[in-house]
Amino acid sequence: MGGTLLFAAGTLIVLLVTPQAGPPGEQVAVVRTDLPTATATLPQPTSAPQDATATTAPIVTAPEALPTVDGGVIAQLLEQPVQAVGGPNPFVISRDGLDPFTIIPDRPRNTVIEYVIQRGDTVSDIAQRFNLEQNSIAWSNDRRQLWTLIPGDILYIPPVDGVAHIAVGDATLRDIAEYYKVDDPYLVIDSEYNQLKGYTPDMVPPVGMRVFIPGGTGENINWSPPIVQGTSGGSGSGTTAAANTVSFNAGPGSCGAQEVGPSVGWQRPLNGYTITRGYAEWHPGIDLAAAVGAPVMAANSGRVIFAGWSDWGYGYAVVLSSGPFQTLYGHMSAVNVRCGQVVSIGQTIGAVGSTGNSSGPHLHFELRCTTVCAATRQRRSRSSSVLTAHASGRCAC
């Protein structure tokens, strides 16, 4: 039995290592490979006899040992400083301050802003800040609020130039559009600045509704530059702690910051005149027609804070500071005072003329009161009557 097994094992070894004969012209090839995971064989002949099949066993090789580094070499490498290797075109991504990398584009505004008036603000400055015309800001707010801007008060700033209308009575949207010189009422109805979806031109908006008329035109406003109190540098752009100074910067005639002048009483600025235009919200003064050359007198004592040419349409003008009051005399043909001069009531300061934006000889006279009542924060109303305005003699709440 043992001999038989030994003979069979020997026969198997011979078969594994000795090529077997096949049909004439055909051979079976055994290919050896060094790869431990794959074996390659040539295609088997289609006519090989069944007893001539060759069998191979996989060859297993030991894994190749990985290289090692001595510990001392590693320590030396770690002690060397790390050097950055620059690319062929290195560049740096940076940002300005705390600005985000994501750029948020400016989008057109379609809502009304409630702007809080700051110390030193003027209507011109605010309009420029929001890229609007001064008139658009005036037409969107209480006109009286604009002559004396009080820090902390609110101004409504429209998104574009136009007019803000508060609906009253039975005026239709067509009537409102026509009143503000807009031909197509649908420019108002379809405007994204209004809540008028579903309205037609002949419908009446609810009383109190704020309707914005983009591109609309309101009443003509005669803009007057501000008389600024408390400036020390004469720039007219703000207010400082020096509350005893006043300035009026409206052209070459400006005297810069001057001390507040005295106030002793009131009289008419002309002996003979005809009132051709009274006070209105858009006309902060009165026009007194008189002959060219008629003497213009100081309506109160005061200090000259402006004497000369005005860039605001007043032509040759004089402005006096009289305690809490300021008086302005415009369109004159001559100026008889100088900057900083203290004049007495009734003193001749110039002559009637028609300089600047004027349609005929007259005196444009303004009486301003910049005092604000701290308790009520109310402004003193101006009167269209020279006598009534002068009779007060003080800024009262």
mmCIF file of C-alpha atoms in Angstrom:
data_model
loop_
_atom_site.group_PDB
_atom_site.id
_atom_site.type_symbol
_atom_site.label_atom_id
_atom_site.label_comp_id
_atom_site.label_asym_id
_atom_site.label_seq_id
_atom_site.Cartn_x
_atom_site.Cartn_y
_atom_site.Cartn_z
ATOM 1 C CA MET A 1 0.000 0.000 0.000
ATOM 2 C CA GLY A 2 2.786 2.411 0.942
ATOM 3 C CA GLY A 3 4.644 1.565 -2.197
ATOM 4 C CA THR A 4 1.625 2.323 -4.288
ATOM 5 C CA LEU A 5 1.273 5.817 -2.772
ATOM 6 C CA LEU A 6 4.938 6.563 -3.306
ATOM 7 C CA PHE A 7 4.681 5.548 -6.943
ATOM 8 C CA ALA A 8 1.612 7.779 -7.495
ATOM 9 C CA ALA A 9 3.337 10.813 -5.977
ATOM 10 C CA GLY A 10 6.346 10.342 -8.184
ATOM 11 C CA THR A 11 4.190 10.074 -11.238
ATOM 12 C CA LEU A 12 2.448 13.366 -10.357
ATOM 13 C CA ILE A 13 5.769 15.180 -10.032
ATOM 14 C CA VAL A 14 6.858 13.943 -13.446
ATOM 15 C CA LEU A 15 3.622 15.147 -15.001
ATOM 16 C CA LEU A 16 4.054 18.635 -13.491
ATOM 17 C CA VAL A 17 7.596 19.226 -14.759
ATOM 18 C CA THR A 18 7.627 17.306 -18.040
ATOM 19 C CA PRO A 19 5.905 18.788 -21.161
ATOM 20 C CA GLN A 20 3.328 16.467 -22.606
ATOM 21 C CA ALA A 21 3.117 15.638 -26.254
ATOM 22 C CA GLY A 22 0.075 16.689 -28.193
ATOM 23 C CA PRO A 23 -0.953 16.431 -31.770
ATOM 24 C CA PRO A 24 1.780 17.221 -34.351
ATOM 25 C CA GLY A 25 2.662 20.938 -34.499
ATOM 26 C CA GLU A 26 0.935 21.850 -31.245
ATOM 27 C CA GLN A 27 2.423 22.471 -27.767
ATOM 28 C CA VAL A 28 1.179 23.536 -24.366
ATOM 29 C CA ALA A 29 3.207 26.370 -22.772
ATOM 30 C CA VAL A 30 3.552 27.005 -19.056
ATOM 31 C CA VAL A 31 4.414 30.639 -18.189
ATOM 32 C CA ARG A 32 5.988 31.528 -14.850
ATOM 33 C CA THR A 33 5.380 34.941 -13.297
ATOM 34 C CA ASP A 34 7.012 36.774 -10.390
ATOM 35 C CA LEU A 35 3.782 38.543 -9.365
ATOM 36 C CA PRO A 36 2.180 36.994 -6.312
ATOM 37 C CA THR A 37 -1.409 37.811 -7.285
ATOM 38 C CA ALA A 38 -1.754 36.865 -10.966
ATOM 39 C CA THR A 39 -0.830 34.125 -13.428
ATOM 40 C CA ALA A 40 -0.680 34.416 -17.198
ATOM 41 C CA THR A 41 -1.365 31.582 -19.652
ATOM 42 C CA LEU A 42 -1.473 31.396 -23.389
ATOM 43 C CA PRO A 43 -4.788 30.454 -25.003
ATOM 44 C CA GLN A 44 -5.467 26.728 -24.909
ATOM 45 C CA PRO A 45 -5.582 24.811 -28.225
ATOM 46 C CA THR A 46 -9.055 23.835 -29.296
ATOM 47 C CA SER A 47 -8.034 20.354 -30.440
ATOM 48 C CA ALA A 48 -6.065 19.292 -27.359
ATOM 49 C CA PRO A 49 -6.943 15.853 -25.990
ATOM 50 C CA GLN A 50 -8.686 15.658 -22.690
ATOM 51 C CA ASP A 51 -5.751 13.984 -20.950
ATOM 52 C CA ALA A 52 -3.226 16.601 -22.034
ATOM 53 C CA THR A 53 -4.429 19.515 -19.796
ATOM 54 C CA ALA A 54 -1.634 21.248 -17.810
ATOM 55 C CA THR A 55 -2.251 22.542 -14.309
ATOM 56 C CA THR A 56 -0.121 25.126 -12.466
ATOM 57 C CA ALA A 57 -0.011 26.047 -8.801
ATOM 58 C CA PRO A 58 0.125 29.745 -7.684
ATOM 59 C CA ILE A 59 3.509 31.056 -6.642
ATOM 60 C CA VAL A 60 3.498 33.012 -3.387
ATOM 61 C CA THR A 61 6.280 35.481 -2.583
ATOM 62 C CA ALA A 62 7.080 37.230 0.692
ATOM 63 C CA PRO A 63 6.317 41.000 0.904
ATOM 64 C CA GLU A 64 9.246 43.294 0.284
ATOM 65 C CA ALA A 65 10.591 44.928 3.447
ATOM 66 C CA LEU A 66 9.980 48.745 3.774
ATOM 67 C CA PRO A 67 12.977 51.062 4.216
ATOM 68 C CA THR A 68 13.573 52.593 7.653
ATOM 69 C CA VAL A 69 15.207 55.836 8.795
ATOM 70 C CA ASP A 70 17.448 56.144 11.771
ATOM 71 C CA GLY A 71 15.955 58.148 14.706
ATOM 72 C CA GLY A 72 18.909 60.519 14.799
ATOM 73 C CA VAL A 73 18.381 61.475 11.157
ATOM 74 C CA ILE A 74 14.715 62.286 11.854
ATOM 75 C CA ALA A 75 15.704 64.541 14.768
ATOM 76 C CA GLN A 76 18.123 66.475 12.544
ATOM 77 C CA LEU A 77 15.453 66.988 9.884
ATOM 78 C CA LEU A 78 12.976 68.342 12.418
ATOM 79 C CA GLU A 79 15.512 70.900 13.663
ATOM 80 C CA GLN A 80 15.849 72.468 10.198
ATOM 81 C CA PRO A 81 13.449 75.393 9.430
ATOM 82 C CA VAL A 82 10.685 74.760 6.945
ATOM 83 C CA GLN A 83 11.141 76.704 3.700
ATOM 84 C CA ALA A 84 8.145 77.584 1.554
ATOM 85 C CA VAL A 85 8.363 76.609 -2.067
ATOM 86 C CA GLY A 86 6.786 79.211 -4.334
ATOM 87 C CA GLY A 87 4.870 78.265 -7.423
ATOM 88 C CA PRO A 88 5.644 79.550 -10.870
ATOM 89 C CA ASN A 89 3.143 82.441 -10.473
ATOM 90 C CA PRO A 90 2.500 83.024 -6.751
ATOM 91 C CA PHE A 91 -0.289 85.504 -5.810
ATOM 92 C CA VAL A 92 -1.927 86.802 -2.658
ATOM 93 C CA ILE A 93 -5.677 87.121 -1.953
ATOM 94 C CA SER A 94 -6.357 90.042 0.336
ATOM 95 C CA ARG A 95 -9.300 92.220 1.431
ATOM 96 C CA ASP A 96 -9.658 95.776 2.606
ATOM 97 C CA GLY A 97 -10.149 95.932 6.363
ATOM 98 C CA LEU A 98 -13.197 93.951 7.407
ATOM 99 C CA ASP A 99 -14.916 94.045 4.028
ATOM 100 C CA PRO A 100 -16.178 90.591 3.038
ATOM 101 C CA PHE A 101 -14.798 88.794 0.011
ATOM 102 C CA THR A 102 -18.336 88.467 -1.322
ATOM 103 C CA ILE A 103 -19.253 91.690 -3.124
ATOM 104 C CA ILE A 104 -22.844 92.771 -2.527
ATOM 105 C CA PRO A 105 -24.003 94.962 -5.434
ATOM 106 C CA ASP A 106 -25.816 98.222 -4.821
ATOM 107 C CA ARG A 107 -29.468 97.846 -5.725
ATOM 108 C CA PRO A 108 -31.923 100.655 -6.442
ATOM 109 C CA ARG A 109 -33.894 101.684 -3.379
ATOM 110 C CA ASN A 110 -37.679 101.434 -3.649
ATOM 111 C CA THR A 111 -38.734 102.504 -0.182
ATOM 112 C CA VAL A 112 -38.925 105.797 1.702
ATOM 113 C CA ILE A 113 -36.200 106.307 4.310
ATOM 114 C CA GLU A 114 -36.809 108.044 7.631
ATOM 115 C CA TYR A 115 -33.677 110.139 8.039
ATOM 116 C CA VAL A 116 -32.734 111.516 11.455
ATOM 117 C CA ILE A 117 -31.407 115.064 11.109
ATOM 118 C CA GLN A 118 -27.845 115.417 12.408
ATOM 119 C CA ARG A 119 -26.186 118.509 13.835
ATOM 120 C CA GLY A 120 -24.836 120.642 11.007
ATOM 121 C CA ASP A 121 -27.075 119.124 8.304
ATOM 122 C CA THR A 122 -28.440 121.253 5.480
ATOM 123 C CA VAL A 123 -31.076 120.298 2.932
ATOM 124 C CA SER A 124 -28.447 120.613 0.222
ATOM 125 C CA ASP A 125 -26.102 118.205 2.011
ATOM 126 C CA ILE A 126 -28.873 115.661 2.610
ATOM 127 C CA ALA A 127 -30.053 115.851 -1.001
ATOM 128 C CA GLN A 128 -26.528 115.305 -2.288
ATOM 129 C CA ARG A 129 -26.025 112.369 0.078
ATOM 130 C CA PHE A 130 -29.063 110.573 -1.366
ATOM 131 C CA ASN A 131 -28.500 111.732 -4.964
ATOM 132 C CA LEU A 132 -31.734 113.731 -5.036
ATOM 133 C CA GLU A 133 -32.836 117.252 -5.854
ATOM 134 C CA GLN A 134 -33.491 119.567 -2.913
ATOM 135 C CA ASN A 135 -37.029 120.096 -4.171
ATOM 136 C CA SER A 136 -37.792 116.362 -3.952
ATOM 137 C CA ILE A 137 -36.938 116.389 -0.253
ATOM 138 C CA ALA A 138 -39.018 119.533 0.271
ATOM 139 C CA TRP A 139 -41.967 118.065 -1.646
ATOM 140 C CA SER A 140 -41.864 114.966 0.574
ATOM 141 C CA ASN A 141 -41.891 116.759 3.941
ATOM 142 C CA ASP A 142 -43.471 119.591 5.903
ATOM 143 C CA ARG A 143 -42.011 122.663 4.197
ATOM 144 C CA ARG A 144 -41.780 124.590 7.468
ATOM 145 C CA GLN A 145 -39.431 121.919 8.808
ATOM 146 C CA LEU A 146 -36.802 122.773 6.210
ATOM 147 C CA TRP A 147 -36.130 126.384 7.131
ATOM 148 C CA THR A 148 -34.698 125.395 10.512
ATOM 149 C CA LEU A 149 -33.405 121.829 10.641
ATOM 150 C CA ILE A 150 -33.499 120.541 14.216
ATOM 151 C CA PRO A 151 -31.187 117.618 15.117
ATOM 152 C CA GLY A 152 -33.263 114.580 16.000
ATOM 153 C CA ASP A 153 -36.211 115.472 13.780
ATOM 154 C CA ILE A 154 -37.228 113.084 10.991
ATOM 155 C CA LEU A 155 -37.163 113.793 7.256
ATOM 156 C CA TYR A 156 -38.748 111.458 4.713
ATOM 157 C CA ILE A 157 -36.284 110.694 1.915
ATOM 158 C CA PRO A 158 -37.953 109.420 -1.297
ATOM 159 C CA PRO A 159 -36.222 106.747 -3.409
ATOM 160 C CA VAL A 160 -36.156 108.950 -6.530
ATOM 161 C CA ASP A 161 -36.975 112.532 -7.451
ATOM 162 C CA GLY A 162 -40.679 113.314 -7.285
ATOM 163 C CA VAL A 163 -43.478 114.425 -4.981
ATOM 164 C CA ALA A 164 -45.076 112.734 -1.974
ATOM 165 C CA HIS A 165 -48.814 113.464 -1.766
ATOM 166 C CA ILE A 166 -51.075 112.765 1.203
ATOM 167 C CA ALA A 167 -54.519 111.823 -0.112
ATOM 168 C CA VAL A 168 -57.334 114.113 1.030
ATOM 169 C CA GLY A 169 -60.855 114.815 -0.194
ATOM 170 C CA ASP A 170 -62.203 113.174 -3.333
ATOM 171 C CA ALA A 171 -59.241 113.746 -5.686
ATOM 172 C CA THR A 172 -58.770 110.775 -8.020
ATOM 173 C CA LEU A 173 -55.417 109.333 -8.995
ATOM 174 C CA ARG A 174 -55.843 111.019 -12.370
ATOM 175 C CA ASP A 175 -56.376 114.374 -10.622
ATOM 176 C CA ILE A 176 -53.312 113.843 -8.441
ATOM 177 C CA ALA A 177 -51.110 112.938 -11.409
ATOM 178 C CA GLU A 178 -52.269 115.965 -13.403
ATOM 179 C CA TYR A 179 -51.785 118.306 -10.454
ATOM 180 C CA TYR A 180 -48.130 117.302 -10.214
ATOM 181 C CA LYS A 181 -47.657 117.538 -13.999
ATOM 182 C CA VAL A 182 -47.579 113.811 -14.793
ATOM 183 C CA ASP A 183 -49.564 113.025 -17.963
ATOM 184 C CA ASP A 184 -50.043 109.280 -17.496
ATOM 185 C CA PRO A 185 -51.718 108.316 -14.190
ATOM 186 C CA TYR A 186 -50.542 104.726 -14.639
ATOM 187 C CA LEU A 187 -47.004 105.947 -14.001
ATOM 188 C CA VAL A 188 -48.259 106.531 -10.472
ATOM 189 C CA ILE A 189 -50.517 103.473 -10.213
ATOM 190 C CA ASP A 190 -47.941 100.993 -11.518
ATOM 191 C CA SER A 191 -45.032 102.516 -9.624
ATOM 192 C CA GLU A 192 -43.229 100.107 -7.318
ATOM 193 C CA TYR A 193 -43.080 102.921 -4.778
ATOM 194 C CA ASN A 194 -46.849 102.753 -4.187
ATOM 195 C CA GLN A 195 -49.360 100.164 -3.015
ATOM 196 C CA LEU A 196 -51.946 100.809 -5.727
ATOM 197 C CA LYS A 197 -52.298 97.412 -7.392
ATOM 198 C CA GLY A 198 -55.817 97.033 -8.770
ATOM 199 C CA TYR A 199 -56.533 100.787 -8.806
ATOM 200 C CA THR A 200 -57.717 102.658 -11.888
ATOM 201 C CA PRO A 201 -57.124 106.342 -12.723
ATOM 202 C CA ASP A 202 -60.642 107.364 -11.693
ATOM 203 C CA MET A 203 -60.482 105.752 -8.256
ATOM 204 C CA VAL A 204 -60.022 107.841 -5.109
ATOM 205 C CA PRO A 205 -57.270 106.675 -2.732
ATOM 206 C CA PRO A 206 -58.137 106.447 0.975
ATOM 207 C CA VAL A 207 -57.745 109.636 2.986
ATOM 208 C CA GLY A 208 -54.294 109.769 4.535
ATOM 209 C CA MET A 209 -52.679 107.389 2.035
ATOM 210 C CA ARG A 210 -49.197 108.512 1.046
ATOM 211 C CA VAL A 211 -48.986 108.476 -2.761
ATOM 212 C CA PHE A 212 -45.604 109.059 -4.369
ATOM 213 C CA ILE A 213 -45.537 110.645 -7.826
ATOM 214 C CA PRO A 214 -42.189 109.731 -9.433
ATOM 215 C CA GLY A 215 -40.983 112.534 -11.670
ATOM 216 C CA GLY A 216 -43.718 114.838 -10.391
ATOM 217 C CA THR A 217 -43.259 118.576 -9.898
ATOM 218 C CA GLY A 218 -44.580 120.501 -6.915
ATOM 219 C CA GLU A 219 -44.673 124.213 -6.157
ATOM 220 C CA ASN A 220 -41.734 126.450 -6.979
ATOM 221 C CA ILE A 221 -39.406 126.745 -3.990
ATOM 222 C CA ASN A 222 -37.166 129.760 -3.477
ATOM 223 C CA TRP A 223 -34.297 128.103 -1.655
ATOM 224 C CA SER A 224 -32.554 130.214 0.925
ATOM 225 C CA PRO A 225 -29.171 129.234 2.355
ATOM 226 C CA PRO A 226 -29.049 128.566 6.092
ATOM 227 C CA ILE A 227 -27.771 131.023 8.653
ATOM 228 C CA VAL A 228 -25.633 128.833 10.872
ATOM 229 C CA GLN A 229 -25.104 129.614 14.543
ATOM 230 C CA GLY A 230 -22.188 128.407 16.583
ATOM 231 C CA THR A 231 -19.559 127.975 13.852
ATOM 232 C CA SER A 232 -16.048 129.119 14.617
ATOM 233 C CA GLY A 233 -14.432 128.625 11.229
ATOM 234 C CA GLY A 234 -16.959 130.292 8.950
ATOM 235 C CA SER A 235 -17.578 127.169 6.884
ATOM 236 C CA GLY A 236 -21.297 127.146 7.586
ATOM 237 C CA SER A 237 -21.276 123.353 7.549
ATOM 238 C CA GLY A 238 -21.824 122.606 11.205
ATOM 239 C CA THR A 239 -22.268 123.797 14.768
ATOM 240 C CA THR A 240 -19.694 123.832 17.562
ATOM 241 C CA ALA A 241 -19.669 124.915 21.183
ATOM 242 C CA ALA A 242 -18.994 128.524 20.184
ATOM 243 C CA ALA A 243 -22.679 129.444 20.329
ATOM 244 C CA ASN A 244 -21.971 133.201 20.284
ATOM 245 C CA THR A 245 -21.040 133.201 16.592
ATOM 246 C CA VAL A 246 -23.130 133.163 13.445
ATOM 247 C CA SER A 247 -22.332 132.838 9.736
ATOM 248 C CA PHE A 248 -24.103 133.090 6.400
ATOM 249 C CA ASN A 249 -22.179 131.493 3.554
ATOM 250 C CA ALA A 250 -24.007 132.191 0.317
ATOM 251 C CA GLY A 251 -21.337 133.667 -1.910
ATOM 252 C CA PRO A 252 -18.429 136.115 -2.076
ATOM 253 C CA GLY A 253 -20.178 138.488 0.333
ATOM 254 C CA SER A 254 -19.841 136.071 3.252
ATOM 255 C CA CYS A 255 -18.065 137.472 6.310
ATOM 256 C CA GLY A 256 -17.383 134.070 7.854
ATOM 257 C CA ALA A 257 -18.116 133.514 11.533
ATOM 258 C CA GLN A 258 -19.049 136.737 13.324
ATOM 259 C CA GLU A 259 -20.127 137.494 16.863
ATOM 260 C CA VAL A 260 -23.862 137.787 17.380
ATOM 261 C CA GLY A 261 -24.915 141.434 17.114
ATOM 262 C CA PRO A 262 -27.130 143.541 19.386
ATOM 263 C CA SER A 263 -30.894 143.868 19.087
ATOM 264 C CA VAL A 264 -32.688 147.002 20.317
ATOM 265 C CA GLY A 265 -36.001 147.260 18.452
ATOM 266 C CA TRP A 266 -37.763 147.229 15.078
ATOM 267 C CA GLN A 267 -38.781 149.508 12.246
ATOM 268 C CA ARG A 268 -39.664 149.206 8.556
ATOM 269 C CA PRO A 269 -36.727 148.655 6.154
ATOM 270 C CA LEU A 270 -38.237 151.117 3.617
ATOM 271 C CA ASN A 271 -40.171 154.347 4.002
ATOM 272 C CA GLY A 272 -42.390 153.742 0.993
ATOM 273 C CA TYR A 273 -43.125 150.416 -0.675
ATOM 274 C CA THR A 274 -45.756 148.112 -2.140
ATOM 275 C CA ILE A 275 -45.919 144.468 -1.046
ATOM 276 C CA THR A 276 -45.826 142.486 -4.276
ATOM 277 C CA ARG A 277 -45.311 139.073 -2.785
ATOM 278 C CA GLY A 278 -45.932 137.828 0.726
ATOM 279 C CA TYR A 279 -44.511 135.008 2.767
ATOM 280 C CA ALA A 280 -45.212 131.413 1.749
ATOM 281 C CA GLU A 281 -43.729 128.067 2.632
ATOM 282 C CA TRP A 282 -41.634 128.239 -0.531
ATOM 283 C CA HIS A 283 -40.903 131.969 -0.269
ATOM 284 C CA PRO A 284 -39.380 132.703 3.164
ATOM 285 C CA GLY A 285 -39.672 136.473 2.974
ATOM 286 C CA ILE A 286 -41.604 139.365 1.463
ATOM 287 C CA ASP A 287 -40.984 141.463 -1.657
ATOM 288 C CA LEU A 288 -41.312 145.235 -1.250
ATOM 289 C CA ALA A 289 -41.449 147.132 -4.559
ATOM 290 C CA ALA A 290 -39.816 150.572 -4.562
ATOM 291 C CA ALA A 291 -37.856 152.878 -6.862
ATOM 292 C CA VAL A 292 -34.299 152.003 -7.780
ATOM 293 C CA GLY A 293 -31.910 153.769 -5.418
ATOM 294 C CA ALA A 294 -34.400 154.163 -2.572
ATOM 295 C CA PRO A 295 -32.491 153.856 0.729
ATOM 296 C CA VAL A 296 -32.706 150.515 2.510
ATOM 297 C CA MET A 297 -32.532 150.854 6.303
ATOM 298 C CA ALA A 298 -31.604 148.381 9.022
ATOM 299 C CA ALA A 299 -34.843 147.059 10.511
ATOM 300 C CA ASN A 300 -32.958 146.436 13.767
ATOM 301 C CA SER A 301 -29.519 147.116 15.112
ATOM 302 C CA GLY A 302 -27.039 144.340 14.476
ATOM 303 C CA ARG A 303 -23.710 143.105 13.174
ATOM 304 C CA VAL A 304 -23.020 142.638 9.456
ATOM 305 C CA ILE A 305 -22.416 138.945 8.701
ATOM 306 C CA PHE A 306 -22.864 139.215 4.914
ATOM 307 C CA ALA A 307 -22.218 142.181 2.628
ATOM 308 C CA GLY A 308 -21.779 141.777 -1.115
ATOM 309 C CA TRP A 309 -22.711 139.441 -3.943
ATOM 310 C CA SER A 310 -24.812 136.334 -3.288
ATOM 311 C CA ASP A 311 -24.655 133.150 -5.340
ATOM 312 C CA TRP A 312 -28.190 132.186 -4.273
ATOM 313 C CA GLY A 313 -30.035 134.649 -6.490
ATOM 314 C CA TYR A 314 -30.196 137.552 -4.048
ATOM 315 C CA GLY A 315 -27.785 139.685 -6.084
ATOM 316 C CA TYR A 316 -26.164 142.293 -3.853
ATOM 317 C CA ALA A 317 -27.327 141.560 -0.315
ATOM 318 C CA VAL A 318 -26.753 142.367 3.352
ATOM 319 C CA VAL A 319 -27.458 140.121 6.335
ATOM 320 C CA LEU A 320 -27.501 141.421 9.904
ATOM 321 C CA SER A 321 -27.289 139.414 13.126
ATOM 322 C CA SER A 322 -29.540 140.944 15.789
ATOM 323 C CA GLY A 323 -29.552 138.793 18.905
ATOM 324 C CA PRO A 324 -31.763 135.763 18.174
ATOM 325 C CA PHE A 325 -32.833 137.301 14.856
ATOM 326 C CA GLN A 326 -31.204 137.612 11.470
ATOM 327 C CA THR A 327 -32.478 139.998 8.786
ATOM 328 C CA LEU A 328 -31.698 139.680 5.073
ATOM 329 C CA TYR A 329 -31.931 142.447 2.463
ATOM 330 C CA GLY A 330 -31.626 141.272 -1.166
ATOM 331 C CA HIS A 331 -31.566 142.461 -4.812
ATOM 332 C CA MET A 332 -30.013 145.800 -3.846
ATOM 333 C CA SER A 333 -28.203 148.088 -6.272
ATOM 334 C CA ALA A 334 -25.646 149.221 -3.685
ATOM 335 C CA VAL A 335 -24.191 147.990 -0.374
ATOM 336 C CA ASN A 336 -23.158 150.658 2.150
ATOM 337 C CA VAL A 337 -21.779 148.498 5.011
ATOM 338 C CA ARG A 338 -18.806 146.177 5.546
ATOM 339 C CA CYS A 339 -18.224 142.828 7.243
ATOM 340 C CA GLY A 340 -18.266 142.874 11.047
ATOM 341 C CA GLN A 341 -19.648 146.409 11.241
ATOM 342 C CA VAL A 342 -22.217 147.075 13.969
ATOM 343 C CA VAL A 343 -25.099 149.180 12.635
ATOM 344 C CA SER A 344 -27.862 150.984 14.461
ATOM 345 C CA ILE A 345 -31.580 150.688 13.832
ATOM 346 C CA GLY A 346 -32.667 152.857 10.889
ATOM 347 C CA GLN A 347 -29.124 153.225 9.506
ATOM 348 C CA THR A 348 -28.896 153.118 5.686
ATOM 349 C CA ILE A 349 -27.238 149.869 4.645
ATOM 350 C CA GLY A 350 -27.884 149.915 0.875
ATOM 351 C CA ALA A 351 -30.210 150.906 -1.968
ATOM 352 C CA VAL A 352 -33.139 149.251 -3.738
ATOM 353 C CA GLY A 353 -32.234 147.523 -6.995
ATOM 354 C CA SER A 354 -32.998 144.529 -9.211
ATOM 355 C CA THR A 355 -29.821 142.448 -9.048
ATOM 356 C CA GLY A 356 -29.746 138.663 -8.979
ATOM 357 C CA ASN A 357 -32.874 136.675 -9.787
ATOM 358 C CA SER A 358 -35.229 139.618 -9.972
ATOM 359 C CA SER A 359 -37.975 140.669 -12.369
ATOM 360 C CA GLY A 360 -38.065 144.322 -11.293
ATOM 361 C CA PRO A 361 -36.805 146.777 -8.670
ATOM 362 C CA HIS A 362 -37.748 145.661 -5.187
ATOM 363 C CA LEU A 363 -36.316 144.687 -1.814
ATOM 364 C CA HIS A 364 -36.467 141.052 -0.783
ATOM 365 C CA PHE A 365 -36.669 141.143 3.010
ATOM 366 C CA GLU A 366 -36.390 138.124 5.301
ATOM 367 C CA LEU A 367 -36.699 137.936 9.063
ATOM 368 C CA ARG A 368 -35.361 134.731 10.546
ATOM 369 C CA CYS A 369 -35.481 133.407 14.076
ATOM 370 C CA THR A 370 -33.323 130.357 14.771
ATOM 371 C CA THR A 371 -34.131 129.997 18.469
ATOM 372 C CA VAL A 372 -35.756 126.661 19.274
ATOM 373 C CA CYS A 373 -37.873 126.137 22.377
ATOM 374 C CA ALA A 374 -36.168 123.344 24.287
ATOM 375 C CA ALA A 375 -39.316 122.257 26.114
ATOM 376 C CA THR A 376 -41.645 121.944 23.143
ATOM 377 C CA ARG A 377 -39.136 121.774 20.239
ATOM 378 C CA GLN A 378 -41.471 124.012 18.263
ATOM 379 C CA ARG A 379 -40.356 126.548 15.712
ATOM 380 C CA ARG A 380 -41.537 130.099 15.799
ATOM 381 C CA SER A 381 -43.930 130.775 12.923
ATOM 382 C CA ARG A 382 -42.956 133.524 10.526
ATOM 383 C CA SER A 383 -45.529 136.166 9.676
ATOM 384 C CA SER A 384 -46.289 137.541 6.238
ATOM 385 C CA SER A 385 -46.742 140.959 7.789
ATOM 386 C CA VAL A 386 -43.644 143.088 8.321
ATOM 387 C CA LEU A 387 -45.317 145.016 11.140
ATOM 388 C CA THR A 388 -46.537 141.878 12.950
ATOM 389 C CA ALA A 389 -43.146 140.230 12.670
ATOM 390 C CA HIS A 390 -41.349 143.325 13.923
ATOM 391 C CA ALA A 391 -43.770 143.946 16.754
ATOM 392 C CA SER A 392 -42.801 140.698 18.512
ATOM 393 C CA GLY A 393 -39.265 141.922 19.152
ATOM 394 C CA ARG A 394 -38.218 138.521 20.491
ATOM 395 C CA CYS A 395 -38.219 134.800 19.699
ATOM 396 C CA ALA A 396 -41.104 133.397 21.708
ATOM 397 C CA CYS A 397 -42.549 129.911 21.905
#
